[in-house]
CSV table of C-alpha atoms and ligand atoms in Angstrom, one decimal:
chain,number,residue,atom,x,y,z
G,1163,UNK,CA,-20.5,-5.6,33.4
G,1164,UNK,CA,-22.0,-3.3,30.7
G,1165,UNK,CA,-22.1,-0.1,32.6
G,1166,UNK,CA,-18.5,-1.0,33.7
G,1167,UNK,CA,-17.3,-1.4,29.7
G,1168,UNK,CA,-19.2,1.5,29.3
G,1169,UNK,CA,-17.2,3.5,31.9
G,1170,UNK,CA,-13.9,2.1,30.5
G,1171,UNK,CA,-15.3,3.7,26.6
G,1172,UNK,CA,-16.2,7.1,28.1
G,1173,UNK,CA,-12.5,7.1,30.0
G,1174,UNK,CA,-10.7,5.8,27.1
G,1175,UNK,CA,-12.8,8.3,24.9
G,1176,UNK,CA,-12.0,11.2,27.2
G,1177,UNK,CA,-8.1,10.5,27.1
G,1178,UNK,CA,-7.8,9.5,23.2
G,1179,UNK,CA,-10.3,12.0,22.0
G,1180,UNK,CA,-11.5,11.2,18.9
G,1181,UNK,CA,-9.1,8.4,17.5
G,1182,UNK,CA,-10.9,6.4,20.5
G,1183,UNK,CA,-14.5,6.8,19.2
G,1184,UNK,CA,-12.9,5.1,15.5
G,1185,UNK,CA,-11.1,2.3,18.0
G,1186,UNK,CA,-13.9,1.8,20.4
G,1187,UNK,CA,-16.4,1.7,17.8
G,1188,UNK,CA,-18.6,4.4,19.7
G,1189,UNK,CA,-20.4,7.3,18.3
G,1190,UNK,CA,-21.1,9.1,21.7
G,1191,UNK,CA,-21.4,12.0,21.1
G,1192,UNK,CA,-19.1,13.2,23.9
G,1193,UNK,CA,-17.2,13.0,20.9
G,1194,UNK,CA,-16.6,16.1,18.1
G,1195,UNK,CA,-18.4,14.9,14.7
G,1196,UNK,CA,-15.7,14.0,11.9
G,1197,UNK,CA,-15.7,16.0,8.7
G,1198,UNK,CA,-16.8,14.3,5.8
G,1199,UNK,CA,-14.8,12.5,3.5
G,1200,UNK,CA,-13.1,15.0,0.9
G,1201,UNK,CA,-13.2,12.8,-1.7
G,1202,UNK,CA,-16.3,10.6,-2.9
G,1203,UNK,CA,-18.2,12.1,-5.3
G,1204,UNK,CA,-15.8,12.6,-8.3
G,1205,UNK,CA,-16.6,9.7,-10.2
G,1206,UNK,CA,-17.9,10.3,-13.4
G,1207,UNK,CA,-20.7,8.9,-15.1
G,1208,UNK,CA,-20.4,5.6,-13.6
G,1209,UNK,CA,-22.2,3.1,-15.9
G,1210,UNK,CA,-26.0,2.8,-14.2
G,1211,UNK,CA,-25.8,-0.3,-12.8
G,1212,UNK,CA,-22.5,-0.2,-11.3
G,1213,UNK,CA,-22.5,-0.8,-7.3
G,1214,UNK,CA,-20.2,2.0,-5.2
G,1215,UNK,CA,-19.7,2.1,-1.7
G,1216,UNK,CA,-21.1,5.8,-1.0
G,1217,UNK,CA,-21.9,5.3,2.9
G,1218,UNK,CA,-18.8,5.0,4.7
G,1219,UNK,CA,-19.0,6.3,7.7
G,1220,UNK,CA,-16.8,9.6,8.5
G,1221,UNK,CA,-14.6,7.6,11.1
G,1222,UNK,CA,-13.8,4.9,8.4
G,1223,UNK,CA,-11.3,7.5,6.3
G,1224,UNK,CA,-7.6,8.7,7.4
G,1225,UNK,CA,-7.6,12.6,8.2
G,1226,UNK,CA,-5.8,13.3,5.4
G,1227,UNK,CA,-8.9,11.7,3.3
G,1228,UNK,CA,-11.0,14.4,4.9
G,1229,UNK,CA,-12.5,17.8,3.7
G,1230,UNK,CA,-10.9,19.2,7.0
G,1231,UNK,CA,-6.7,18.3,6.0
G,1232,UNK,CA,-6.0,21.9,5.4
G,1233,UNK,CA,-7.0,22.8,8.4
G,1234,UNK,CA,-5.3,19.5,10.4
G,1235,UNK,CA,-2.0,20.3,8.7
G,1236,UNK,CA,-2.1,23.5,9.7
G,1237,UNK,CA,-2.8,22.4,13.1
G,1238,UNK,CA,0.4,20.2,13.2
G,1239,UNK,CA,2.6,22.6,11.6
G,1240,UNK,CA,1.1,25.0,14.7
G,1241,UNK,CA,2.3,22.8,17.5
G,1242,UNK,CA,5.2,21.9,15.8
G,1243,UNK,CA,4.2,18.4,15.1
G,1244,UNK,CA,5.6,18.3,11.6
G,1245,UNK,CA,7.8,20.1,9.6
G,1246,UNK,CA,6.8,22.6,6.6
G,1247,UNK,CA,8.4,19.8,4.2
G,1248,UNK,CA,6.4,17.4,5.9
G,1249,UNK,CA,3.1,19.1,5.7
G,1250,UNK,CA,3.8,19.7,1.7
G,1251,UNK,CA,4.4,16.1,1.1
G,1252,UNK,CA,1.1,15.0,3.2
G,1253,UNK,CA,-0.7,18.1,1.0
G,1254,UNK,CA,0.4,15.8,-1.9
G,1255,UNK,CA,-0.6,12.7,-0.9
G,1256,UNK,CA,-4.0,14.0,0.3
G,1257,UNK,CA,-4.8,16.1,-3.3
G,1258,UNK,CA,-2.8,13.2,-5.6
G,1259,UNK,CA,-3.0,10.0,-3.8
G,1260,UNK,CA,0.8,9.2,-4.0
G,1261,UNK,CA,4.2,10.7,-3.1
G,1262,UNK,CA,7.7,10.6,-4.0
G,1263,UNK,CA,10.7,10.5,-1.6
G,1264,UNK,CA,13.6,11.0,-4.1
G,1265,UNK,CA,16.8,9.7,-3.0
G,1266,UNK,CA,15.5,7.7,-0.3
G,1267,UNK,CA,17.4,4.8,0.0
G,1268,UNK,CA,21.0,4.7,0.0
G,1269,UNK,CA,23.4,2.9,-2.1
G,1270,UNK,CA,24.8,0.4,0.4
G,1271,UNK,CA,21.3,-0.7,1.4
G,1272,UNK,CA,20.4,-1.3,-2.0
G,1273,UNK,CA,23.5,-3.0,-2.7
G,1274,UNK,CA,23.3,-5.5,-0.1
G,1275,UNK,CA,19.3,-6.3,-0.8
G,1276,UNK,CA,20.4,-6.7,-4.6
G,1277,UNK,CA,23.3,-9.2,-3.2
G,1278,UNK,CA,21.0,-11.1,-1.3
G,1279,UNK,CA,18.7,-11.6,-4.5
G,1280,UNK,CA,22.0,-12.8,-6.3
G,1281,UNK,CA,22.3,-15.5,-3.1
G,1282,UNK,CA,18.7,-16.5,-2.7
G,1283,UNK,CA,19.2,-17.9,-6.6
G,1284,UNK,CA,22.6,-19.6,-6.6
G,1285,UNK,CA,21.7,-20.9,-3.4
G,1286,UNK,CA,18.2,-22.0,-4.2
G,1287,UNK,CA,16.3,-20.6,-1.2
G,1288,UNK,CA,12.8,-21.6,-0.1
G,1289,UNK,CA,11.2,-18.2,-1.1
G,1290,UNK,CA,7.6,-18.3,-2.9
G,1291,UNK,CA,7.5,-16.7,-6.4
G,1292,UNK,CA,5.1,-15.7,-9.2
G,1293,UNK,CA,5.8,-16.8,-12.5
G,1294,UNK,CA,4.2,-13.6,-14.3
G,1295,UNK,CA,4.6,-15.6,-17.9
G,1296,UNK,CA,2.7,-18.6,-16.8
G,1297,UNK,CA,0.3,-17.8,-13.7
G,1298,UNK,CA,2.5,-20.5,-11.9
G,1299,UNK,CA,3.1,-20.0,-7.9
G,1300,UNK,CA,5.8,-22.4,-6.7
G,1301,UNK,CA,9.0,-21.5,-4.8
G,1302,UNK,CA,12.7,-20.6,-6.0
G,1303,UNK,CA,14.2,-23.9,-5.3
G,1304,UNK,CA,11.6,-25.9,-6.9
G,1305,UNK,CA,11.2,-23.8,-10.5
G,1306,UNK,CA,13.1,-23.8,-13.2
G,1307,UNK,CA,16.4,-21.4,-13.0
G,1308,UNK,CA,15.8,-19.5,-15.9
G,1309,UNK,CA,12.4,-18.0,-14.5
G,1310,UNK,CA,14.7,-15.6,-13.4
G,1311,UNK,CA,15.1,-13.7,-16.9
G,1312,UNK,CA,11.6,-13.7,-17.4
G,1313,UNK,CA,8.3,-11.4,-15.4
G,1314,UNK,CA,7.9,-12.9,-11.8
G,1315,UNK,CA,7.4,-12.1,-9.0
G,1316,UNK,CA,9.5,-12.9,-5.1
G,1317,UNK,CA,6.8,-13.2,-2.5
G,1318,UNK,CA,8.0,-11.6,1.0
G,1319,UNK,CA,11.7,-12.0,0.6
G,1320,UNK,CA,12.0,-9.4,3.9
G,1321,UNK,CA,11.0,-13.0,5.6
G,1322,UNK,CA,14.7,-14.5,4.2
G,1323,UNK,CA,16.6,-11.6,4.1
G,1324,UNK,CA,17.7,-8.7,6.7
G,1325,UNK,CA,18.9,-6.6,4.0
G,1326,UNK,CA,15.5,-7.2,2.0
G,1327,UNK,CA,13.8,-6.1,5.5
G,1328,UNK,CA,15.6,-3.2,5.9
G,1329,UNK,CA,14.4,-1.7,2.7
G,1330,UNK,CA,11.1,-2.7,3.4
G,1331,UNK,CA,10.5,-1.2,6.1
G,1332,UNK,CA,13.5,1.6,5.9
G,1333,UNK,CA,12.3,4.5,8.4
G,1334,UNK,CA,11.6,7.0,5.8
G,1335,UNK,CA,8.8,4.6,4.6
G,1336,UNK,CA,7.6,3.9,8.5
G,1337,UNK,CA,7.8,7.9,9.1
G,1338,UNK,CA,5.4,8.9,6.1
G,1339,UNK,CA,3.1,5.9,6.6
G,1340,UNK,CA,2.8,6.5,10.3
G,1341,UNK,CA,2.1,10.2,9.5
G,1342,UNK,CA,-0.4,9.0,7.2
G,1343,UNK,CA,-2.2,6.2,9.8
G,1344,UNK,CA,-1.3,8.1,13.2
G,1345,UNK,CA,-0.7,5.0,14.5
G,1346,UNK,CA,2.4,2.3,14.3
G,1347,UNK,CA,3.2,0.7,10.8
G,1348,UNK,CA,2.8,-3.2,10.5
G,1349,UNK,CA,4.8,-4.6,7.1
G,1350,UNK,CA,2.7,-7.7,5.8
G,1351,UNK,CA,3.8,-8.0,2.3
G,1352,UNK,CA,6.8,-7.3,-0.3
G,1353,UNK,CA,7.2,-8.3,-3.6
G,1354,UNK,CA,10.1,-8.1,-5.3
G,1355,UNK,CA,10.5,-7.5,-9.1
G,1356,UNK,CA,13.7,-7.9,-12.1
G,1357,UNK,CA,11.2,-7.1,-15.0
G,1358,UNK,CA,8.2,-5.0,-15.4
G,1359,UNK,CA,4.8,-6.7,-13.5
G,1360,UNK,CA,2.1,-5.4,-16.7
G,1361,UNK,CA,-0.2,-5.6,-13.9
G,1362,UNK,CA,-3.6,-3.9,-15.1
G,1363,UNK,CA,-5.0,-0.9,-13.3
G,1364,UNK,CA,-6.3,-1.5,-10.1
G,1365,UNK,CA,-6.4,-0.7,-6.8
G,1366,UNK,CA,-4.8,-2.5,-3.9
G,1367,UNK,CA,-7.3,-2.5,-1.5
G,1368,UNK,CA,-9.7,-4.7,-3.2
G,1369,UNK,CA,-6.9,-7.4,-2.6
G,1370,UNK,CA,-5.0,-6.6,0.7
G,1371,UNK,CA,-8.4,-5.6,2.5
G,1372,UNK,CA,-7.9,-4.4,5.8
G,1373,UNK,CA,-9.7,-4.5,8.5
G,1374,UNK,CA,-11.0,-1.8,10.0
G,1375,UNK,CA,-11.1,-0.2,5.8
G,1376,UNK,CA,-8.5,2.2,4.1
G,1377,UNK,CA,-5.7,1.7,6.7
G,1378,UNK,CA,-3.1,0.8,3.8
G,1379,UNK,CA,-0.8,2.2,2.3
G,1380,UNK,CA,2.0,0.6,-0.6
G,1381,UNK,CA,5.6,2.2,-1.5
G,1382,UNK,CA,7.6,1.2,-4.5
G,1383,UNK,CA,11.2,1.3,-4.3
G,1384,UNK,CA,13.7,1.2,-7.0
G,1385,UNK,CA,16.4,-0.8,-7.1
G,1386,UNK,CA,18.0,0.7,-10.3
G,1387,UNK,CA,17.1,3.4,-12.7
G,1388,UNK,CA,13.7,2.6,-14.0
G,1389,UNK,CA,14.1,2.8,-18.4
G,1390,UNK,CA,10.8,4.1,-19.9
G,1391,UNK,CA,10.5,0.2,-21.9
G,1392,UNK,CA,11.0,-1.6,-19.1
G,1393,UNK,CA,6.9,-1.4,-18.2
G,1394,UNK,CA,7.5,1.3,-15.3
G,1395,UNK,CA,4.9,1.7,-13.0
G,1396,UNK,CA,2.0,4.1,-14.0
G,1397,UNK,CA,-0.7,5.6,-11.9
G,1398,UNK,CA,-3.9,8.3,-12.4
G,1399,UNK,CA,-3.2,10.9,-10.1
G,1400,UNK,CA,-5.7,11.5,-7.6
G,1401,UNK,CA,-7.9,9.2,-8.7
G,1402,UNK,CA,-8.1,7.3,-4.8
G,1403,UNK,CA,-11.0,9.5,-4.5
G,1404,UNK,CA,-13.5,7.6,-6.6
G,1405,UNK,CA,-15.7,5.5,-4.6
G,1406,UNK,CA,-14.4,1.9,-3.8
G,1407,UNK,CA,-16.5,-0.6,-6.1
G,1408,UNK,CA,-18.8,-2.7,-4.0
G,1409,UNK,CA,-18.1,-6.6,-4.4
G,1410,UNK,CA,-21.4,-7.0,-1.9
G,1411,UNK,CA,-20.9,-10.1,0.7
G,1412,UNK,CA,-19.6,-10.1,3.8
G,1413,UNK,CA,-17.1,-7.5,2.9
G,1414,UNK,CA,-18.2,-5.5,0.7
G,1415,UNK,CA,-14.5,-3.9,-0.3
G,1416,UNK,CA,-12.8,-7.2,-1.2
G,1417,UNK,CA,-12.4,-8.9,-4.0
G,1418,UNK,CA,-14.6,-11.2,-5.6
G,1419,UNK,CA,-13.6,-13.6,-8.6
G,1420,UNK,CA,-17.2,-13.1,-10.0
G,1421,UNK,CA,-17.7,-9.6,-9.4
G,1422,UNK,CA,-13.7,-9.2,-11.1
G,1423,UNK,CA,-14.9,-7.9,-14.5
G,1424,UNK,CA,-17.2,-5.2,-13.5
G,1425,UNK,CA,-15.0,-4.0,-11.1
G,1426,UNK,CA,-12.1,-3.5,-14.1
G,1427,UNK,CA,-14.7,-2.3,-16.0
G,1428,UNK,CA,-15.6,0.5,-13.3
G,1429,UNK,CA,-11.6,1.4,-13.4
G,1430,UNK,CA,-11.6,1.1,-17.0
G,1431,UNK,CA,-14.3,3.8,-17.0
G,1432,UNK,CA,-12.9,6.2,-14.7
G,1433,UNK,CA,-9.3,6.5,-16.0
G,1434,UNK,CA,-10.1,9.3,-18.3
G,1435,UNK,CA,-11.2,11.7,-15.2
G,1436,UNK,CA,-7.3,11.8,-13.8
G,1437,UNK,CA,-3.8,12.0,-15.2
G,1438,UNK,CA,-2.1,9.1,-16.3
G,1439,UNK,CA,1.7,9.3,-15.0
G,1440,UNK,CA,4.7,6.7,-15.2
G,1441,UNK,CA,7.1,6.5,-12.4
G,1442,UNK,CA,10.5,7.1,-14.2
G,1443,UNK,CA,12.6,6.6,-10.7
G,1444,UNK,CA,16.2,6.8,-10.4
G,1445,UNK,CA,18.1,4.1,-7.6
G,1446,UNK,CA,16.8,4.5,-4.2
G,1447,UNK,CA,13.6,6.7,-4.6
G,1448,UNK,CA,10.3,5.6,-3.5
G,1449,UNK,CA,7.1,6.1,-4.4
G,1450,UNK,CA,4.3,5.6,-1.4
G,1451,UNK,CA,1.0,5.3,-3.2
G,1452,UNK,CA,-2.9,5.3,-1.2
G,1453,UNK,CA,-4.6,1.9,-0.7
G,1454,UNK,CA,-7.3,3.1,-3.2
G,1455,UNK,CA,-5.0,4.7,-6.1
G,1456,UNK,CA,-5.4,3.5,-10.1
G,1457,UNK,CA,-1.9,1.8,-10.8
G,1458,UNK,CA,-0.5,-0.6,-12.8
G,1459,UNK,CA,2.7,-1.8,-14.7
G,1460,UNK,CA,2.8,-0.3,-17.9
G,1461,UNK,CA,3.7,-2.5,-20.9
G,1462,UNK,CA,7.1,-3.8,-21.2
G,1463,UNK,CA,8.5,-2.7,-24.7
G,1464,UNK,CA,12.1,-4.3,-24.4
G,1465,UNK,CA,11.5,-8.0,-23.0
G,1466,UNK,CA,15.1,-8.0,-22.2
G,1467,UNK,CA,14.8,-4.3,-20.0
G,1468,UNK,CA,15.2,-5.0,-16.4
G,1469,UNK,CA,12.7,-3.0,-13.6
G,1470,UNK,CA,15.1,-4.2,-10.3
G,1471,UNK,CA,12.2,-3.2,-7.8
G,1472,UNK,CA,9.8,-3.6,-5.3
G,1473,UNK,CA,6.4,-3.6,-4.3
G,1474,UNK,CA,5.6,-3.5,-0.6
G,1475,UNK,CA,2.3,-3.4,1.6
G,1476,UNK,CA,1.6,-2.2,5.1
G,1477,UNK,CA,-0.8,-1.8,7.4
G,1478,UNK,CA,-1.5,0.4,10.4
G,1479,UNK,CA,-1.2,-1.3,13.5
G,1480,UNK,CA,-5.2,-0.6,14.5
G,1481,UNK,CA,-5.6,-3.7,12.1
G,1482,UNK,CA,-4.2,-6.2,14.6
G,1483,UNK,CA,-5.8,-7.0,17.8
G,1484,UNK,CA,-2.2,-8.2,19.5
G,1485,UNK,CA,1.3,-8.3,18.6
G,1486,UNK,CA,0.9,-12.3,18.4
G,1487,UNK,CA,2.5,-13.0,14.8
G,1488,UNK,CA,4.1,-9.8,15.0
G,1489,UNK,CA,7.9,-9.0,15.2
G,1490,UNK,CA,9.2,-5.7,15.7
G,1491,UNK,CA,11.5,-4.2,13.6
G,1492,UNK,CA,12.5,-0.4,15.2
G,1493,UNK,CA,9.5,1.6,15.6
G,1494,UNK,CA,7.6,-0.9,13.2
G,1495,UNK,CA,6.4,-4.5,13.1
G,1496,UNK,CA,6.5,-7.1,10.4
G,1497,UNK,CA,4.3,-10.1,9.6
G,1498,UNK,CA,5.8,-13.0,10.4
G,1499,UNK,CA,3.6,-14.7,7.7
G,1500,UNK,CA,3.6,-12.5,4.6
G,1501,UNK,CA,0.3,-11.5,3.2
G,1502,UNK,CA,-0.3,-13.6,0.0
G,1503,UNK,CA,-0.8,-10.9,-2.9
G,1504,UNK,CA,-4.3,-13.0,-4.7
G,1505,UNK,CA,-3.4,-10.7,-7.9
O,1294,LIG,O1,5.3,-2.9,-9.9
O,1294,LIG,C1,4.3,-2.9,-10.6
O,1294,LIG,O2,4.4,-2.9,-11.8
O,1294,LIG,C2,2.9,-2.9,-9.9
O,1294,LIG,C3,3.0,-3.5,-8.5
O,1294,LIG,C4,1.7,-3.4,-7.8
O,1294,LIG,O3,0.7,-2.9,-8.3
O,1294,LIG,C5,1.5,-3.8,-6.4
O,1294,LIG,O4,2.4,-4.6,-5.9
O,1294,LIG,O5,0.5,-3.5,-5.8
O,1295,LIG,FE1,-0.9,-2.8,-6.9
């Protein structure tokens, strides 16, 4: 039975090239080495104690997280793969961690997700919701109405709401994060904000851990013109190459309540290396930011300032073994069970 899995590897390996060695798990050597990870390595003057993951192995990162991208752009641009505006926008992601589609989603879509917002609280739906102002978790039709002029956050309204869904995972979004995974784009979480979050800087993929690593990615969408008090979303370009922390346990990139302070502490450390920039969207453009990128929300000067938004998660279809608990939605799938956000 082992030579016969073995056989199948070699096939598979022989027909997928080198995505199959990642999938399969096999380093035969059949297979062309990977290039290194482009970015490790920049961190600066980590305090001496402070644990970093610093052996990843090569197959763990995305291509565009190698030293090789240049060369694998130009590649795609060669066989026509992707367009020239394509290639600059994965050039960004790859050398700042995020990009910006500008104008992305259109006016009706927005319209009807906002309308569907308006419905969900005169109509008291069943949708889970952070109260930012309290820490609370309870649901729409159990919490006090006027939560709603206040932080919180709407935990996977796409689940209640086409229109919600359709922004989520709107095919602009699916294109660039399917560019970015080479694979299929699974949806597992929105959130959906009125006011600023304050989140402090982090990175998402010491919450939303996927499995196998790095195959995440996060857009935000606005929903109206962000104002600079309203707490807009900030973020330290580039800084997705610093080395993920290393929570030790079983998995070693997620989150631990204990380890919690040294890893903000690591963060806290490191923000000075990049540039610190606030997302000052108009209606309808995105921002598409990599699982490891510093971001936050920014402090909200005017209480009263609305940040009409969301916050949305996704993984790359290599993270599910079947399609059981999946639903499709076009070329992508959706969780049928939101990921809870533990931030
Ligand atoms: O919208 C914000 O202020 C931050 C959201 C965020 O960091 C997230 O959802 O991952
Ligand atoms: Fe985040």
């Amino acid at each position: 039975v082992l030579d016969q899995v073995q056989s199948t590897k070699l096939r598979v390996q022989r027909v997928l090239g080198r995505a199959a060695s990642f999938i399969l798990g096999s380093t035969s050597s059949s297979v062309a080495p990977v290039a290194p990870a482009a970015a490790p390595g920049r961190v600066s003057n980590p305090e001496a104690d402070v644990a970093l993951i610093r052996n990843e192995p090569p197959g763990a990162f995305l291509w565009l997280d190698r030293t090789t991208y240049e060369s694998e752009l130009a590649a795609r641009r060669k066989s026509g793969r992707i367009t020239a505006e394509e290639a600059e926008l994965l050039r960004t992601w790859a050398e700042n961690g995020y990009v910006v589609i500008k104008g992305c989603i259109d006016d009706a879509q927005i319209d009807a997700a906002l309308a569907d917002v308006e419905r969900m609280w005169n109509e008291r739906w069943h949708v889970s919701i952070d109260v930012l102002t309290t820490g609370e978790r309870t649901h729409v039709d159990q919490c006090d109405p006027a939560v709603r002029y206040g932080p919180h956050k709407l935990n996977d309204l796409y689940l209640h709401s086409k229109a919600v869904r359709n922004v989520f995972l709107h095919e602009r979004i699916v294109g660039f994060a399917e560019a970015v995974f080479e694979q299929n784009v699974v949806g597992i979480n929105s959130l959906t904000f009125a006011y600023g979050s304050q989140q402090p800087a982090h990175v998402d993929h010491v919450y939303m851990t996927p499995s196998p690593p790095r195959r995440l990615i996060a857009s935000w969408i606005a929903l109206e013109d962000v104002q600079p008090d309203s707490g807009p979303l900030e973020l330290w370009t580039g800084s997705h190459v610093l080395p993920p922390f290393d929570f030790g346990g079983d998995n070693r990139y997620h989150y631990t309540i204990d380890q919690q302070d040294r890893n903000t502490a690591y963060l806290a450390s490191q923000k000075p290396g990049f540039s610190h920039e606030r997302f000052m969207a108009r209606r309808g453009d995105v921002l598409l930011w990599h699982a490891m990128l510093m971001h936050g929300g920014s402090h909200i000067e005017t209480p009263t300032q609305t940040r009409k938004s969301m916050a949305c998660h996704y993984y790359s279809r290599e993270c599910f073994e079947s399609t059981i608990g999946l639903k499709q939605h076009g070329r992508a799938w959706f969780m049928q069970k939101g990921i809870e956000d533990p931030d």
